[in-house]
CSV table of C-alpha atoms and ligand atoms in Angstrom, one decimal:
chain,number,residue,atom,x,y,z
A,1,MET,CA,-1.8,-29.7,-11.6
A,2,ALA,CA,0.0,-29.4,-8.3
A,3,LEU,CA,-1.4,-29.3,-4.7
A,4,VAL,CA,0.2,-26.4,-2.9
A,5,LYS,CA,0.0,-25.8,0.8
A,6,THR,CA,0.9,-22.2,1.6
A,7,PRO,CA,0.4,-19.5,4.3
A,8,ALA,CA,-2.2,-17.0,2.9
A,9,ILE,CA,-3.8,-13.7,3.8
A,10,VAL,CA,-7.3,-13.0,2.6
A,11,LEU,CA,-7.3,-9.7,0.6
A,12,GLN,CA,-10.8,-9.9,-0.9
A,13,VAL,CA,-13.9,-12.2,-0.6
A,14,TYR,CA,-16.9,-12.1,-2.8
A,15,PRO,CA,-19.8,-14.5,-3.5
A,16,TYR,CA,-19.7,-16.4,-6.8
A,17,SER,CA,-22.9,-18.4,-6.8
A,18,ASP,CA,-25.4,-19.5,-4.1
A,19,THR,CA,-22.8,-21.9,-2.7
A,20,SER,CA,-19.4,-20.7,-3.8
A,21,LEU,CA,-17.0,-17.8,-3.0
A,22,ILE,CA,-14.1,-16.2,-4.8
A,23,LEU,CA,-11.2,-15.3,-2.6
A,24,ARG,CA,-8.1,-13.3,-3.4
A,25,TYR,CA,-5.1,-14.3,-1.3
A,26,PHE,CA,-1.6,-13.0,-0.9
A,27,THR,CA,0.9,-15.7,-0.4
A,28,PRO,CA,4.7,-15.7,-0.1
A,29,ASP,CA,5.3,-18.0,-3.1
A,30,LEU,CA,2.4,-17.5,-5.5
A,31,GLY,CA,2.0,-13.7,-4.9
A,32,VAL,CA,-1.6,-12.7,-5.4
A,33,VAL,CA,-3.7,-15.7,-6.2
A,34,SER,CA,-7.5,-16.0,-7.0
A,35,VAL,CA,-9.3,-19.1,-5.8
A,36,ILE,CA,-12.8,-20.4,-6.0
A,37,ALA,CA,-14.0,-22.0,-2.8
A,38,LYS,CA,-16.8,-24.4,-3.9
A,39,GLY,CA,-19.6,-25.3,-1.6
A,40,ILE,CA,-18.4,-23.0,1.2
A,41,ARG,CA,-21.6,-21.1,1.5
A,42,LYS,CA,-23.9,-24.2,1.8
A,43,SER,CA,-24.8,-23.4,5.4
A,44,GLY,CA,-26.2,-20.1,4.1
A,45,GLY,CA,-24.9,-16.6,4.6
A,46,ARG,CA,-21.7,-15.9,6.4
A,47,GLY,CA,-21.3,-19.2,8.2
A,48,ALA,CA,-18.3,-20.3,10.3
A,49,GLY,CA,-16.6,-21.6,7.2
A,50,VAL,CA,-16.4,-18.3,5.4
A,51,PRO,CA,-13.1,-16.5,6.0
A,52,ASP,CA,-13.1,-12.8,6.7
A,53,VAL,CA,-11.1,-10.3,4.8
A,54,PHE,CA,-7.6,-9.7,6.4
A,55,SER,CA,-7.7,-13.1,8.1
A,56,GLU,CA,-4.7,-15.4,7.7
A,57,GLY,CA,-4.2,-19.1,7.6
A,58,VAL,CA,-2.8,-22.0,5.6
A,59,ALA,CA,-4.5,-22.6,2.2
A,60,THR,CA,-4.4,-25.8,0.3
A,61,ILE,CA,-4.8,-25.0,-3.4
A,62,ASP,CA,-5.0,-27.0,-6.6
A,63,VAL,CA,-2.7,-24.9,-8.8
A,64,LYS,CA,-2.8,-25.1,-12.6
A,65,PRO,CA,-0.4,-22.5,-14.0
A,66,THR,CA,-2.5,-21.9,-17.2
A,67,ARG,CA,-5.6,-21.0,-15.3
A,68,GLU,CA,-6.5,-17.7,-13.7
A,69,LEU,CA,-8.8,-19.0,-11.1
A,70,GLN,CA,-7.4,-21.8,-8.9
A,71,THR,CA,-9.4,-24.2,-6.7
A,72,LEU,CA,-9.3,-24.0,-2.9
A,73,ARG,CA,-9.3,-27.3,-1.2
A,74,GLU,CA,-8.9,-26.2,2.4
A,75,PHE,CA,-8.2,-23.0,4.4
A,76,ALA,CA,-7.1,-23.5,8.0
A,77,LEU,CA,-7.4,-20.2,9.9
A,78,THR,CA,-4.6,-19.1,12.2
A,79,ARG,CA,-5.5,-15.4,12.7
A,80,THR,CA,-8.9,-13.8,12.4
A,81,ARG,CA,-8.0,-10.1,13.0
A,82,LEU,CA,-11.6,-9.4,13.8
A,83,MET,CA,-10.5,-6.3,15.9
A,84,LEU,CA,-9.9,-4.4,12.7
A,85,GLY,CA,-13.7,-4.2,12.2
A,86,SER,CA,-14.1,-2.2,15.4
A,87,ASP,CA,-12.4,1.0,14.3
A,88,VAL,CA,-12.8,2.7,10.9
A,89,ILE,CA,-9.2,4.0,10.8
A,90,ARG,CA,-7.8,0.5,11.5
A,91,PHE,CA,-10.1,-1.1,9.0
A,92,SER,CA,-9.5,1.4,6.2
A,93,GLY,CA,-5.8,1.3,6.9
A,94,ALA,CA,-5.8,-2.4,6.5
A,95,ALA,CA,-7.6,-1.8,3.2
A,96,VAL,CA,-4.8,0.6,2.1
A,97,LEU,CA,-2.2,-2.1,2.7
A,98,SER,CA,-4.3,-4.7,0.9
A,99,GLU,CA,-5.0,-2.4,-2.1
A,100,LEU,CA,-1.3,-1.6,-2.5
A,101,ILE,CA,-0.6,-5.4,-2.7
A,102,LEU,CA,-3.5,-6.1,-5.0
A,103,LYS,CA,-2.5,-3.3,-7.4
A,104,HIS,CA,1.1,-4.0,-7.5
A,105,ALA,CA,2.4,-7.3,-6.1
A,106,GLY,CA,1.4,-9.6,-9.0
A,107,GLU,CA,2.2,-13.3,-9.1
A,108,GLU,CA,5.9,-13.0,-8.2
A,109,PRO,CA,7.1,-14.7,-5.0
A,110,HIS,CA,7.9,-12.2,-2.3
A,111,ALA,CA,8.3,-13.7,1.1
A,112,GLU,CA,9.5,-10.4,2.8
A,113,LEU,CA,6.4,-8.6,1.5
A,114,PHE,CA,4.1,-11.3,2.8
A,115,GLU,CA,5.8,-11.1,6.2
A,116,ARG,CA,5.5,-7.3,6.2
A,117,LEU,CA,1.8,-7.3,5.3
A,118,GLY,CA,1.1,-9.9,8.1
A,119,ARG,CA,3.0,-7.8,10.6
A,120,GLY,CA,1.3,-4.6,9.5
A,121,LEU,CA,-2.1,-6.1,9.9
A,122,ASP,CA,-1.2,-7.5,13.3
A,123,ARG,CA,0.0,-4.0,14.4
A,124,LEU,CA,-3.2,-2.4,13.2
A,125,THR,CA,-5.1,-5.1,15.1
A,126,ALA,CA,-3.2,-4.8,18.4
A,127,THR,CA,-5.2,-2.8,21.1
A,128,GLU,CA,-1.9,-1.3,22.4
A,129,THR,CA,-1.3,0.5,19.1
A,130,HIS,CA,-1.6,4.0,20.4
A,131,ASP,CA,-2.2,5.8,17.1
A,132,PRO,CA,-3.5,3.6,14.3
A,133,LEU,CA,-3.2,6.3,11.6
A,134,ILE,CA,0.6,6.7,12.2
A,135,THR,CA,0.9,2.9,12.1
A,136,VAL,CA,-1.0,2.9,8.7
A,137,LEU,CA,1.4,5.5,7.3
A,138,ALA,CA,4.5,3.6,8.5
A,139,GLU,CA,3.3,0.2,7.2
A,140,ALA,CA,2.1,1.6,3.9
A,141,TRP,CA,5.4,3.4,3.2
A,142,ARG,CA,7.2,0.2,4.1
A,143,ILE,CA,5.2,-1.8,1.6
A,144,VAL,CA,5.7,0.9,-1.1
A,145,ALA,CA,9.5,0.7,-0.4
A,146,LEU,CA,9.5,-3.2,-0.6
A,147,LEU,CA,7.6,-3.0,-3.9
A,148,GLY,CA,10.7,-1.0,-5.2
A,149,TYR,CA,9.5,2.6,-4.8
A,150,GLU,CA,11.4,4.0,-1.9
A,151,PRO,CA,11.2,7.8,-2.1
A,152,GLN,CA,14.5,9.8,-2.1
A,153,LEU,CA,14.5,12.0,0.9
A,154,ASP,CA,18.1,13.0,1.7
A,155,GLN,CA,19.4,14.2,-1.6
A,156,CYS,CA,17.7,16.5,-4.1
A,157,VAL,CA,16.1,14.4,-7.0
A,158,SER,CA,17.2,17.2,-9.4
A,159,CYS,CA,20.7,18.3,-8.6
A,160,GLY,CA,21.8,15.6,-6.1
A,161,ALA,CA,22.8,18.1,-3.4
A,162,ALA,CA,22.2,16.9,0.3
A,163,ILE,CA,19.1,18.5,1.7
A,164,GLY,CA,20.1,20.8,4.6
A,165,ASP,CA,18.9,20.3,8.1
A,166,THR,CA,16.9,23.5,8.2
A,167,GLU,CA,15.9,23.6,4.5
A,168,ILE,CA,12.4,23.9,3.3
A,169,ALA,CA,12.4,21.5,0.4
A,170,ARG,CA,9.5,20.3,-1.9
A,171,PHE,CA,8.2,16.9,-2.7
A,172,ASP,CA,8.2,16.1,-6.4
A,173,TYR,CA,5.9,13.2,-7.0
A,174,VAL,CA,7.0,12.5,-10.5
A,175,ALA,CA,10.7,12.4,-9.8
A,176,GLY,CA,10.0,10.2,-6.7
A,177,GLY,CA,11.5,12.3,-3.9
A,178,ILE,CA,12.5,15.7,-2.6
A,179,ARG,CA,13.8,18.7,-4.4
A,180,CYS,CA,16.1,21.1,-2.6
A,181,ALA,CA,14.8,24.7,-2.0
A,182,LYS,CA,16.8,26.0,-5.0
A,183,CYS,CA,15.6,23.4,-7.5
A,184,ALA,CA,12.1,23.7,-6.3
A,185,LEU,CA,12.2,27.4,-7.1
A,186,GLN,CA,14.0,27.0,-10.5
A,187,ASN,CA,11.6,24.3,-11.6
A,188,GLU,CA,8.5,25.8,-10.3
A,189,GLY,CA,5.5,25.3,-12.5
A,190,PRO,CA,3.7,22.4,-14.0
A,191,SER,CA,5.9,21.8,-17.1
A,192,ALA,CA,9.3,21.5,-15.5
A,193,PRO,CA,11.2,18.4,-16.7
A,194,GLY,CA,11.5,15.5,-14.2
A,195,GLN,CA,15.2,14.7,-13.7
A,196,GLY,CA,15.0,12.2,-10.9
A,197,LYS,CA,17.8,9.8,-10.4
A,198,HIS,CA,15.4,7.0,-9.6
A,199,ALA,CA,14.9,4.2,-12.1
A,200,PHE,CA,11.1,4.6,-11.5
A,201,ALA,CA,11.1,8.4,-12.0
A,202,ARG,CA,8.7,9.5,-14.6
A,203,ASP,CA,9.0,12.1,-17.4
A,204,ARG,CA,6.9,15.0,-16.5
A,205,GLN,CA,6.5,16.0,-20.2
A,206,ALA,CA,5.0,12.6,-20.9
A,207,LEU,CA,2.2,13.0,-18.4
A,208,PRO,CA,-1.3,13.7,-19.6
A,209,ALA,CA,-2.0,17.5,-19.1
A,210,ARG,CA,-4.6,16.9,-16.4
A,211,GLU,CA,-2.0,15.1,-14.3
A,212,ARG,CA,0.9,17.5,-14.8
A,213,SER,CA,-0.6,20.3,-12.7
A,214,SER,CA,-1.0,18.1,-9.7
A,215,ALA,CA,2.4,16.4,-10.1
A,216,TRP,CA,4.0,18.6,-7.5
A,217,GLY,CA,3.8,17.6,-3.9
A,218,PRO,CA,3.8,19.8,-0.8
A,219,ARG,CA,6.6,21.8,0.7
A,220,VAL,CA,8.5,19.6,3.2
A,221,GLY,CA,10.2,21.3,6.2
A,222,PRO,CA,12.8,19.7,8.5
A,223,GLN,CA,10.2,18.2,10.8
A,224,ALA,CA,8.0,16.7,8.1
A,225,ARG,CA,11.1,15.3,6.4
A,226,GLN,CA,12.3,13.7,9.6
A,227,GLU,CA,8.8,12.2,10.1
A,228,LEU,CA,8.8,10.8,6.6
A,229,ARG,CA,12.3,9.3,7.1
A,230,SER,CA,11.0,7.4,10.1
A,231,LEU,CA,7.8,6.3,8.3
A,232,VAL,CA,9.5,5.1,5.2
A,233,GLY,CA,11.9,3.1,7.4
A,234,GLY,CA,8.9,1.4,9.0
A,235,GLN,CA,9.4,3.2,12.3
A,236,VAL,CA,6.3,4.6,14.0
A,237,PRO,CA,7.0,8.2,15.4
A,238,HIS,CA,5.0,9.0,18.5
A,239,ALA,CA,3.2,11.8,16.7
A,240,VAL,CA,3.2,13.6,13.4
A,241,ALA,CA,2.5,17.3,13.0
A,242,ARG,CA,0.1,17.2,10.0
A,243,ARG,CA,-1.8,14.0,9.9
A,244,SER,CA,-3.9,14.5,6.8
A,245,GLY,CA,-0.9,16.1,5.1
A,246,HIS,CA,1.0,12.9,5.4
A,247,VAL,CA,-1.9,10.9,4.0
A,248,HIS,CA,-2.1,13.3,1.0
A,249,LEU,CA,1.6,12.9,0.4
A,250,LEU,CA,1.4,9.1,0.5
A,251,ALA,CA,-1.7,9.2,-1.8
A,252,GLY,CA,0.1,11.5,-4.3
A,253,PHE,CA,3.2,9.4,-4.4
A,254,VAL,CA,1.2,6.2,-4.9
A,255,ARG,CA,-0.9,7.7,-7.6
A,256,TYR,CA,2.1,8.5,-9.7
A,257,HIS,CA,4.1,5.4,-9.2
A,258,LEU,CA,1.9,2.5,-8.2
A,259,SER,CA,-1.6,3.0,-9.4
A,260,GLY,CA,-1.3,4.3,-12.9
A,261,GLY,CA,-2.3,7.9,-12.3
A,262,ARG,CA,-5.4,7.1,-10.3
A,263,SER,CA,-6.0,7.5,-6.6
A,264,LEU,CA,-6.1,4.5,-4.4
A,265,ARG,CA,-9.8,4.2,-3.3
A,266,SER,CA,-8.9,3.1,0.2
A,267,LEU,CA,-6.6,6.2,0.6
A,268,ASP,CA,-9.4,8.5,-0.6
A,269,PHE,CA,-11.7,6.9,1.9
A,270,LEU,CA,-9.2,7.2,4.7
A,271,LEU,CA,-8.9,11.0,3.9
A,272,THR,CA,-12.7,11.4,4.1
A,273,GLN,CA,-12.5,9.9,7.6
A,274,LEU,CA,-9.8,12.4,8.7
A,275,GLU,CA,-11.2,15.5,7.1
A,276,GLY,CA,-14.9,14.8,7.7
B,301,ZN,ZN1,18.5,20.5,-6.1
């Protein structure tokens, strides 16, 4: 058993018994770690000692590697991020970042990813953030890229040709990037083989039939491609032309590469907020 003191962001909180809580943290060195906080609810209900989701602090944890649930000794709050609760786009966006980490980060140390998540949550919290949805898109794409799934946007995933400045290309979820106009036409249809150059590209033929038909993404024109480039680079463009289109595209990409063919619940929820 080792006593570990580490920066930690709260990803999930749920009651365990009348007096205890289970928390899931993201940390730079332990990755995602589940802890039990004993006795924290003694005061009854959500007292001052109960950390809110998305808050950050320094956790002191008894770590036993053979155990799935570790024991929390202390959590000293440094940031509450309560502002997130005041706006549904900010809050559901924070849930998207958190769900990406929960689904995919595992127990590996990843200091850069920790820093990025903290910064993303801070940006969503900041009152001067002019358009929270575009911030959500940029931060989510950045996390996707840091997890090893950066989409290929400048060269065709099928033939490798550079995508022209005025070309209407098409997103291919399975291959992990954009197909040039010619390849998008040639390989139109649900059963075209995926020939992406990415290590994470998946074989279209191996997909279950119900997934194959939705494995094609939308057409991507020059403006949308430029917007995507900025977002994947973590830049926040002042505006994007088709807001829910961008969320659909992110959701489709994540479904094929990061969440095992299922939609991310937080992204579905975000879409219902945009599309009413
Ligand atoms: Zn091509």
